[in-house]
PDB file of C-alpha atoms and ligand atoms in Angstrom:
ATOM      1  CA  MET A  13       0.061   0.230   0.132  1.00 97.00           C
ATOM      2  CA  LEU A  14       2.475   2.257   1.408  1.00 98.00           C
ATOM      3  CA  GLU A  15       6.551   2.001   0.299  1.00 98.00           C
ATOM      4  CA  LEU A  16       9.236   4.423   0.795  1.00 98.00           C
ATOM      5  CA  ARG A  17      12.157   4.027  -1.902  1.00 98.00           C
ATOM      6  CA  ASN A  18      15.625   6.341  -0.523  1.00 98.00           C
ATOM      7  CA  ILE A  19      13.878   8.815   1.631  1.00 97.00           C
ATOM      8  CA  HIS A  20      16.355  11.783   2.479  1.00 97.00           C
ATOM      9  CA  THR A  21      14.909  14.488   4.285  1.00 97.00           C
ATOM     10  CA  TYR A  22      16.653  17.393   5.565  1.00 96.00           C
ATOM     11  CA  TYR A  23      16.318  20.383   7.220  1.00 95.00           C
ATOM     12  CA  GLY A  24      18.828  23.108   5.909  1.00 92.00           C
ATOM     13  CA  SER A  25      22.006  20.917   6.280  1.00 90.00           C
ATOM     14  CA  ILE A  26      20.999  18.790   9.269  1.00 93.00           C
ATOM     15  CA  ARG A  27      20.445  14.950   7.409  1.00 94.00           C
ATOM     16  CA  ALA A  28      17.732  14.373   9.915  1.00 95.00           C
ATOM     17  CA  VAL A  29      16.638  11.247   6.748  1.00 97.00           C
ATOM     18  CA  ARG A  30      19.580   9.471   5.391  1.00 97.00           C
ATOM     19  CA  GLY A  31      18.199   7.139   2.733  1.00 96.00           C
ATOM     20  CA  ILE A  32      15.748   4.459   4.647  1.00 97.00           C
ATOM     21  CA  SER A  33      12.506   2.416   2.234  1.00 98.00           C
ATOM     22  CA  ILE A  34      10.111   1.338   4.433  1.00 98.00           C
ATOM     23  CA  ILE A  35       7.458  -0.622   3.335  1.00 98.00           C
ATOM     24  CA  VAL A  36       3.967  -0.902   4.599  1.00 98.00           C
ATOM     25  CA  ASN A  37       1.101  -3.319   3.127  1.00 97.00           C
ATOM     26  CA  ASN A  38      -2.273  -3.095   2.770  1.00 97.00           C
ATOM     27  CA  GLY A  39      -3.961  -4.132   6.556  1.00 97.00           C
ATOM     28  CA  GLU A  40      -1.098  -4.498   8.166  1.00 97.00           C
ATOM     29  CA  MET A  41       0.473  -2.353  11.083  1.00 98.00           C
ATOM     30  CA  VAL A  42       4.264  -1.310  11.274  1.00 98.00           C
ATOM     31  CA  CYS A  43       6.043   0.374  14.026  1.00 98.00           C
ATOM     32  CA  LEU A  44       9.011   2.916  13.193  1.00 97.00           C
ATOM     33  CA  ILE A  45      11.321   2.417  16.760  1.00 96.00           C
ATOM     34  CA  GLY A  46      14.011   4.846  17.927  1.00 94.00           C
ATOM     35  CA  ALA A  47      15.193   7.126  20.255  1.00 89.00           C
ATOM     36  CA  ASN A  48      15.331  10.198  20.370  1.00 89.00           C
ATOM     37  CA  GLY A  49      15.650  12.064  17.401  1.00 91.00           C
ATOM     38  CA  ALA A  50      16.542   9.515  15.071  1.00 94.00           C
ATOM     39  CA  GLY A  51      14.059  10.602  12.574  1.00 96.00           C
ATOM     40  CA  LYS A  52      11.299   9.167  12.863  1.00 96.00           C
ATOM     41  CA  SER A  53       8.946  11.700  12.683  1.00 96.00           C
ATOM     42  CA  THR A  54      10.126  13.777  10.026  1.00 96.00           C
ATOM     43  CA  THR A  55       9.699   9.686   8.458  1.00 97.00           C
ATOM     44  CA  LEU A  56       6.185  10.760   9.342  1.00 97.00           C
ATOM     45  CA  MET A  57       5.938  14.054   7.749  1.00 96.00           C
ATOM     46  CA  THR A  58       7.601  13.393   4.215  1.00 97.00           C
ATOM     47  CA  THR A  59       5.178  10.798   4.667  1.00 98.00           C
ATOM     48  CA  SER A  60       1.962  12.741   4.488  1.00 97.00           C
ATOM     49  CA  GLY A  61       3.206  15.625   2.323  1.00 96.00           C
ATOM     50  CA  ILE A  62       4.404  18.331   5.449  1.00 95.00           C
ATOM     51  CA  TYR A  63       7.882  18.133   3.785  1.00 96.00           C
ATOM     52  CA  THR A  64       9.291  17.062   0.488  1.00 95.00           C
ATOM     53  CA  PRO A  65      12.396  14.501   0.057  1.00 96.00           C
ATOM     54  CA  VAL A  66      14.833  15.646  -1.413  1.00 96.00           C
ATOM     55  CA  GLU A  67      15.782  12.425  -2.492  1.00 96.00           C
ATOM     56  CA  GLY A  68      13.591   9.629  -3.473  1.00 97.00           C
ATOM     57  CA  SER A  69       9.808   8.675  -4.052  1.00 97.00           C
ATOM     58  CA  ILE A  70       6.645   7.586  -2.454  1.00 98.00           C
ATOM     59  CA  TYR A  71       4.479   4.949  -3.467  1.00 98.00           C
ATOM     60  CA  PHE A  72       0.512   4.954  -2.000  1.00 98.00           C
ATOM     61  CA  GLU A  73      -1.374   2.250  -3.739  1.00 96.00           C
ATOM     62  CA  ASP A  74       1.273   2.060  -6.828  1.00 90.00           C
ATOM     63  CA  ARG A  75       0.647   5.433  -7.416  1.00 96.00           C
ATOM     64  CA  ASP A  76       4.111   7.957  -7.170  1.00 97.00           C
ATOM     65  CA  ILE A  77       3.111  10.563  -4.790  1.00 97.00           C
ATOM     66  CA  THR A  78       6.796  12.095  -4.012  1.00 97.00           C
ATOM     67  CA  GLN A  79       5.579  15.454  -5.602  1.00 95.00           C
ATOM     68  CA  THR A  80       1.661  15.212  -4.457  1.00 96.00           C
ATOM     69  CA  SER A  81       0.398  18.424  -1.698  1.00 96.00           C
ATOM     70  CA  ALA A  82      -0.695  16.772   2.037  1.00 94.00           C
ATOM     71  CA  GLU A  83      -3.840  18.098   1.369  1.00 92.00           C
ATOM     72  CA  ASP A  84      -3.784  15.861  -1.546  1.00 94.00           C
ATOM     73  CA  ARG A  85      -2.660  12.837   0.005  1.00 95.00           C
ATOM     74  CA  VAL A  86      -5.159  13.639   2.576  1.00 93.00           C
ATOM     75  CA  ALA A  87      -7.757  13.046  -0.187  1.00 91.00           C
ATOM     76  CA  LEU A  88      -5.872   9.986  -1.444  1.00 94.00           C
ATOM     77  CA  GLY A  89      -6.364   8.653   2.184  1.00 95.00           C
ATOM     78  CA  ILE A  90      -4.145   9.083   4.368  1.00 96.00           C
ATOM     79  CA  SER A  91      -4.261  10.838   7.628  1.00 95.00           C
ATOM     80  CA  GLN A  92      -2.050  12.097  10.333  1.00 94.00           C
ATOM     81  CA  VAL A  93      -2.602  12.019  13.979  1.00 93.00           C
ATOM     82  CA  PRO A  94       0.627  14.627  14.731  1.00 86.00           C
ATOM     83  CA  GLU A  95       2.711  14.280  17.638  1.00 85.00           C
ATOM     84  CA  GLY A  96       1.975  16.167  21.140  1.00 76.00           C
ATOM     85  CA  ARG A  97      -1.939  15.545  18.612  1.00 73.00           C
ATOM     86  CA  LEU A  98      -2.332  19.305  17.637  1.00 82.00           C
ATOM     87  CA  ILE A  99      -5.657  19.748  19.353  1.00 87.00           C
ATOM     88  CA  PHE A 100      -7.605  22.714  18.525  1.00 92.00           C
ATOM     89  CA  ALA A 101      -7.765  24.392  22.069  1.00 91.00           C
ATOM     90  CA  ASP A 102     -10.394  26.945  21.949  1.00 94.00           C
ATOM     91  CA  MET A 103     -13.213  24.817  19.587  1.00 94.00           C
ATOM     92  CA  THR A 104     -15.058  21.734  21.269  1.00 95.00           C
ATOM     93  CA  VAL A 105     -14.646  18.308  20.851  1.00 96.00           C
ATOM     94  CA  LEU A 106     -17.252  18.570  18.493  1.00 95.00           C
ATOM     95  CA  GLU A 107     -15.735  21.456  15.616  1.00 95.00           C
ATOM     96  CA  ASN A 108     -12.666  18.876  15.993  1.00 95.00           C
ATOM     97  CA  LEU A 109     -14.273  16.054  14.682  1.00 95.00           C
ATOM     98  CA  GLU A 110     -15.863  18.125  12.277  1.00 94.00           C
ATOM     99  CA  LEU A 111     -12.793  19.544  10.893  1.00 92.00           C
ATOM    100  CA  GLY A 112     -11.800  16.124  10.026  1.00 91.00           C
ATOM    101  CA  ALA A 113     -13.716  16.419   7.331  1.00 90.00           C
ATOM    102  CA  TYR A 114     -12.752  19.167   6.083  1.00 85.00           C
ATOM    103  CA  THR A 115     -12.137  17.490   2.719  1.00 83.00           C
ATOM    104  CA  ARG A 116     -15.567  16.046   2.279  1.00 84.00           C
ATOM    105  CA  LYS A 117     -18.968  17.217   1.618  1.00 86.00           C
ATOM    106  CA  ASP A 118     -21.252  14.048   2.365  1.00 90.00           C
ATOM    107  CA  LYS A 119     -23.302  16.343   5.060  1.00 90.00           C
ATOM    108  CA  GLN A 120     -25.000  12.949   6.246  1.00 93.00           C
ATOM    109  CA  GLY A 121     -21.865  10.660   5.848  1.00 92.00           C
ATOM    110  CA  ILE A 122     -20.465  13.303   8.232  1.00 94.00           C
ATOM    111  CA  ARG A 123     -22.938  12.544  10.707  1.00 94.00           C
ATOM    112  CA  GLU A 124     -22.384   9.057  10.429  1.00 93.00           C
ATOM    113  CA  ASP A 125     -19.041   9.547  11.260  1.00 93.00           C
ATOM    114  CA  ILE A 126     -18.782  12.108  14.507  1.00 95.00           C
ATOM    115  CA  ASP A 127     -21.923   9.489  15.253  1.00 94.00           C
ATOM    116  CA  LYS A 128     -19.787   6.130  14.771  1.00 90.00           C
ATOM    117  CA  MET A 129     -16.367   8.492  16.657  1.00 91.00           C
ATOM    118  CA  PHE A 130     -18.620   8.378  19.665  1.00 94.00           C
ATOM    119  CA  GLN A 131     -19.503   5.250  20.361  1.00 91.00           C
ATOM    120  CA  PHE A 132     -16.319   4.655  19.640  1.00 87.00           C
ATOM    121  CA  PHE A 133     -14.794   6.576  22.617  1.00 90.00           C
ATOM    122  CA  PRO A 134     -17.977   7.444  24.075  1.00 92.00           C
ATOM    123  CA  VAL A 135     -16.132  10.428  26.823  1.00 92.00           C
ATOM    124  CA  LEU A 136     -16.034  12.117  23.687  1.00 94.00           C
ATOM    125  CA  ARG A 137     -19.881  12.133  23.116  1.00 95.00           C
ATOM    126  CA  GLU A 138     -20.181  12.773  27.057  1.00 95.00           C
ATOM    127  CA  ARG A 139     -17.731  15.921  26.275  1.00 95.00           C
ATOM    128  CA  GLN A 140     -18.413  16.912  22.981  1.00 94.00           C
ATOM    129  CA  LYS A 141     -19.526  20.824  23.929  1.00 96.00           C
ATOM    130  CA  GLN A 142     -16.428  21.645  25.641  1.00 94.00           C
ATOM    131  CA  ARG A 143     -12.834  22.787  24.578  1.00 95.00           C
ATOM    132  CA  GLY A 144      -9.937  20.951  23.588  1.00 94.00           C
ATOM    133  CA  GLY A 145      -8.511  22.365  25.350  1.00 93.00           C
ATOM    134  CA  SER A 146      -9.951  20.962  28.551  1.00 93.00           C
ATOM    135  CA  LEU A 147      -9.430  17.627  28.252  1.00 93.00           C
ATOM    136  CA  SER A 148      -7.044  14.999  29.641  1.00 91.00           C
ATOM    137  CA  GLY A 149      -4.164  14.564  28.024  1.00 90.00           C
ATOM    138  CA  GLY A 150      -5.671  10.365  26.679  1.00 90.00           C
ATOM    139  CA  GLU A 151      -8.974  12.648  25.724  1.00 92.00           C
ATOM    140  CA  GLN A 152      -6.797  15.027  22.937  1.00 93.00           C
ATOM    141  CA  GLN A 153      -5.545  11.850  22.428  1.00 91.00           C
ATOM    142  CA  MET A 154      -8.227   9.875  21.535  1.00 91.00           C
ATOM    143  CA  LEU A 155     -10.117  13.169  19.700  1.00 94.00           C
ATOM    144  CA  ALA A 156      -6.628  14.026  17.856  1.00 94.00           C
ATOM    145  CA  ILE A 157      -7.257   9.917  16.424  1.00 93.00           C
ATOM    146  CA  GLY A 158     -10.780  10.342  15.857  1.00 93.00           C
ATOM    147  CA  ARG A 159     -10.579  13.742  14.050  1.00 94.00           C
ATOM    148  CA  ALA A 160      -7.880  12.118  11.614  1.00 93.00           C
ATOM    149  CA  LEU A 161     -10.055   8.805  10.965  1.00 93.00           C
ATOM    150  CA  MET A 162     -12.653  11.640  10.246  1.00 94.00           C
ATOM    151  CA  CYS A 163     -11.342  12.160   6.817  1.00 91.00           C
ATOM    152  CA  ARG A 164     -12.343   7.541   6.341  1.00 92.00           C
ATOM    153  CA  PRO A 165      -8.402   7.669   5.407  1.00 95.00           C
ATOM    154  CA  ARG A 166      -7.116   4.116   4.485  1.00 97.00           C
ATOM    155  CA  LEU A 167      -3.879   4.668   6.085  1.00 98.00           C
ATOM    156  CA  LEU A 168      -3.235   6.072   9.716  1.00 97.00           C
ATOM    157  CA  LEU A 169      -0.191   7.401  10.816  1.00 97.00           C
ATOM    158  CA  LEU A 170       0.631   7.663  14.415  1.00 96.00           C
ATOM    159  CA  ASP A 171       3.469   9.827  15.826  1.00 95.00           C
ATOM    160  CA  GLU A 172       4.337   9.034  19.235  1.00 94.00           C
ATOM    161  CA  PRO A 173       0.735   8.171  20.110  1.00 93.00           C
ATOM    162  CA  SER A 174       1.538   6.930  24.141  1.00 92.00           C
ATOM    163  CA  LEU A 175       3.689  10.447  24.314  1.00 90.00           C
ATOM    164  CA  GLY A 176       3.178  12.048  28.216  1.00 87.00           C
ATOM    165  CA  LEU A 177       0.298   9.462  28.929  1.00 87.00           C
ATOM    166  CA  ALA A 178       0.071   7.289  32.184  1.00 88.00           C
ATOM    167  CA  PRO A 179       0.284   3.173  31.640  1.00 90.00           C
ATOM    168  CA  LEU A 180      -3.193   2.633  32.148  1.00 89.00           C
ATOM    169  CA  ILE A 181      -4.178   5.164  29.691  1.00 89.00           C
ATOM    170  CA  VAL A 182      -1.952   3.778  27.495  1.00 91.00           C
ATOM    171  CA  LYS A 183      -2.894   0.620  27.260  1.00 92.00           C
ATOM    172  CA  GLN A 184      -6.080   2.312  26.462  1.00 89.00           C
ATOM    173  CA  ILE A 185      -5.221   3.556  23.719  1.00 90.00           C
ATOM    174  CA  PHE A 186      -3.441   1.377  22.022  1.00 94.00           C
ATOM    175  CA  GLU A 187      -5.817  -1.421  22.563  1.00 92.00           C
ATOM    176  CA  ILE A 188      -8.207   2.081  20.056  1.00 90.00           C
ATOM    177  CA  ILE A 189      -5.393   1.453  17.454  1.00 93.00           C
ATOM    178  CA  GLN A 190      -5.397  -2.674  16.843  1.00 95.00           C
ATOM    179  CA  GLN A 191      -9.153  -2.043  17.065  1.00 92.00           C
ATOM    180  CA  ILE A 192      -8.972   0.523  13.904  1.00 92.00           C
ATOM    181  CA  ASN A 193      -6.960  -1.892  12.376  1.00 96.00           C
ATOM    182  CA  ALA A 194      -9.258  -4.529  12.833  1.00 95.00           C
ATOM    183  CA  ASP A 195     -11.674  -2.849  11.629  1.00 91.00           C
ATOM    184  CA  GLY A 196      -9.806  -2.197   8.302  1.00 94.00           C
ATOM    185  CA  THR A 197      -7.035   0.573   8.605  1.00 96.00           C
ATOM    186  CA  THR A 198      -3.995   0.152   7.534  1.00 98.00           C
ATOM    187  CA  ILE A 199      -0.806   2.063  10.708  1.00 98.00           C
ATOM    188  CA  LEU A 200       1.802   2.904  10.592  1.00 98.00           C
ATOM    189  CA  LEU A 201       2.684   3.674  13.811  1.00 97.00           C
ATOM    190  CA  VAL A 202       6.203   5.725  15.617  1.00 97.00           C
ATOM    191  CA  GLU A 203       6.563   5.312  18.905  1.00 95.00           C
ATOM    192  CA  GLN A 204       9.503   5.953  21.107  1.00 91.00           C
ATOM    193  CA  ASN A 205       7.587   2.958  23.734  1.00 92.00           C
ATOM    194  CA  ALA A 206       9.272   0.528  21.861  1.00 93.00           C
ATOM    195  CA  GLN A 207       7.677  -2.193  24.331  1.00 93.00           C
ATOM    196  CA  ILE A 208       4.392  -1.336  23.657  1.00 94.00           C
ATOM    197  CA  ALA A 209       4.808  -1.166  19.857  1.00 95.00           C
ATOM    198  CA  LEU A 210       6.577  -4.418  19.219  1.00 96.00           C
ATOM    199  CA  GLN A 211       3.723  -5.600  20.655  1.00 95.00           C
ATOM    200  CA  VAL A 212       1.419  -4.094  19.007  1.00 96.00           C
ATOM    201  CA  THR A 213       2.249  -4.175  15.538  1.00 97.00           C
ATOM    202  CA  ASN A 214       2.922  -7.274  12.768  1.00 97.00           C
ATOM    203  CA  ARG A 215       6.195  -5.573  11.273  1.00 98.00           C
ATOM    204  CA  GLY A 216       8.951  -2.889  12.754  1.00 97.00           C
ATOM    205  CA  TYR A 217      11.687  -0.750  11.389  1.00 97.00           C
ATOM    206  CA  VAL A 218      14.296   0.500  14.089  1.00 96.00           C
ATOM    207  CA  MET A 219      16.084   4.073  13.253  1.00 96.00           C
ATOM    208  CA  GLU A 220      18.832   4.670  13.784  1.00 95.00           C
ATOM    209  CA  THR A 221      20.774   9.239  13.397  1.00 95.00           C
ATOM    210  CA  GLY A 222      18.463   8.681  10.433  1.00 96.00           C
ATOM    211  CA  GLU A 223      18.979   5.500   9.045  1.00 96.00           C
ATOM    212  CA  ILE A 224      17.047   2.169   9.486  1.00 97.00           C
ATOM    213  CA  THR A 225      19.602  -0.335  11.524  1.00 95.00           C
ATOM    214  CA  ILE A 226      16.725  -3.206  11.724  1.00 95.00           C
ATOM    215  CA  GLU A 227      13.758  -4.021  10.201  1.00 96.00           C
ATOM    216  CA  GLY A 228      11.657  -7.549  10.785  1.00 97.00           C
ATOM    217  CA  ALA A 229       8.358  -9.031  12.396  1.00 98.00           C
ATOM    218  CA  SER A 230       7.614  -7.370  15.324  1.00 97.00           C
ATOM    219  CA  ALA A 231       7.548 -10.498  17.239  1.00 96.00           C
ATOM    220  CA  ASP A 232      11.608 -11.274  16.666  1.00 96.00           C
ATOM    221  CA  LEU A 233      12.390  -7.739  17.020  1.00 96.00           C
ATOM    222  CA  LEU A 234      10.779  -8.156  20.122  1.00 94.00           C
ATOM    223  CA  ALA A 235      13.122 -11.672  20.672  1.00 93.00           C
ATOM    224  CA  ASP A 236      16.506  -9.695  19.170  1.00 92.00           C
ATOM    225  CA  GLU A 237      19.270  -9.742  22.117  1.00 89.00           C
ATOM    226  CA  SER A 238      20.676  -6.123  20.853  1.00 89.00           C
ATOM    227  CA  VAL A 239      17.316  -4.365  19.824  1.00 89.00           C
ATOM    228  CA  ARG A 240      16.477  -5.644  23.511  1.00 90.00           C
ATOM    229  CA  GLN A 241      19.186  -3.593  25.100  1.00 87.00           C
ATOM    230  CA  ALA A 242      19.028  -0.688  23.475  1.00 86.00           C
ATOM    231  CA  TYR A 243      15.694  -0.166  23.022  1.00 83.00           C
ATOM    232  CA  LEU A 244      13.606  -1.947  26.092  1.00 83.00           C
ATOM    233  CA  GLY A 245      16.270  -0.902  29.061  1.00 76.00           C
ATOM    234  CA  GLU A 246      17.865  -4.739  29.232  1.00 65.00           C
TER     235      GLU A 246
HETATM  236  P1  LIG B 329      11.545  12.584  18.372  1.00 60.60           P
HETATM  237  O1  LIG B 329      11.032  11.386  18.697  1.00 60.60           O
HETATM  238  O2  LIG B 329      12.488  13.361  19.755  1.00 60.60           O
HETATM  239  O3  LIG B 329      10.327  13.523  17.672  1.00 60.60           O
HETATM  240  P2  LIG B 329      12.139  11.716  16.107  1.00 60.60           P
HETATM  241  O4  LIG B 329      12.751  10.192  15.862  1.00 60.60           O
HETATM  242  O5  LIG B 329      10.814  11.765  15.935  1.00 60.60           O
HETATM  243  O6  LIG B 329      12.720  12.252  17.671  1.00 60.60           O
HETATM  244  P3  LIG B 329      12.914  13.749  14.492  1.00 60.60           P
HETATM  245  O7  LIG B 329      12.122  14.707  15.113  1.00 60.60           O
HETATM  246  O8  LIG B 329      12.240  13.277  13.300  1.00 60.60           O
HETATM  247  O9  LIG B 329      13.519  12.422  15.276  1.00 60.60           O
HETATM  248  O10 LIG B 329      13.874  14.209  13.910  1.00 60.60           O
HETATM  249  C1  LIG B 329      15.263  14.082  13.547  1.00 60.60           C
HETATM  250  C2  LIG B 329      16.993  14.976  13.781  1.00 60.60           C
HETATM  251  O11 LIG B 329      15.341  16.331  12.611  1.00 60.60           O
HETATM  252  C3  LIG B 329      17.003  15.126  15.050  1.00 60.60           C
HETATM  253  O12 LIG B 329      18.522  15.780  14.933  1.00 60.60           O
HETATM  254  C4  LIG B 329      16.390  17.287  14.829  1.00 60.60           C
HETATM  255  O13 LIG B 329      17.091  17.711  15.589  1.00 60.60           O
HETATM  256  C5  LIG B 329      16.574  17.194  13.735  1.00 60.60           C
HETATM  257  N1  LIG B 329      14.990  18.568  13.246  1.00 60.60           N
HETATM  258  C6  LIG B 329      13.568  17.722  13.519  1.00 60.60           C
HETATM  259  N2  LIG B 329      12.990  18.948  13.407  1.00 60.60           N
HETATM  260  C7  LIG B 329      13.609  19.755  12.569  1.00 60.60           C
HETATM  261  C8  LIG B 329      13.085  21.129  12.174  1.00 60.60           C
HETATM  262  N3  LIG B 329      12.191  21.613  12.166  1.00 60.60           N
HETATM  263  N4  LIG B 329      14.340  22.364  11.559  1.00 60.60           N
HETATM  264  C9  LIG B 329      15.617  21.568  12.418  1.00 60.60           C
HETATM  265  N5  LIG B 329      15.858  20.083  12.998  1.00 60.60           N
HETATM  266  C10 LIG B 329      15.010  19.386  12.918  1.00 60.60           C
END
């Protein structure tokens, strides 16, 4: 479904991503793990079109989207949940969800999907008239995921959904993410919490200073001695 081929992304002279290749097959959940500053977020933002690579190609459903704008990528079916959620603090929960559907014109369908999000995240229904900024961290993450799902993506890009959340809330969020994947949305997940990321995904890529150093089935990575030592605190 998604293929990054030899992607290089720079910030001026900083070479954040140095020739990485990643494949995500239809229906899979794949993770990208690695230390702070390894280049994971840059990879995700290059996939969503916020950054343009200086070299390499990106294919989505066999179409070359390397030069496609971020907005057009949303219309093609790629949606990102950014690091730090970035919900609109002064808008209500409902308005945040409606914003997620900005590429759509089918009012009836949008209403149905909002209802679906409320079934998925009952706490958002209860708080639909509250300001986004008044929600807890976990609720804001749910709202950010719900907003990203409102454009009916086929590929969901998730950047550090566990960031700043208590372990119990992280567990809840990941149960929801697994449900979204089981319902048919393909997922590329960036996480610093390698333990949980490898537990819930099919395959994983390990990134170090802008390059992929290890890749494989997540179960194999969980058992890999070097991964255990470097990323699982052993
Ligand atoms: P984190 O988990 O901290 O977000 P990461 O693995 O996602 O880490 P990136 O955020 O992609 O890493 O950063 C990769 C490199 O690019 C780092 O050296 C970082 O300092 C640098 N970088 C990231 N964003 C910018 C920017 N807007 N301008 C300049 N350098 C940047």
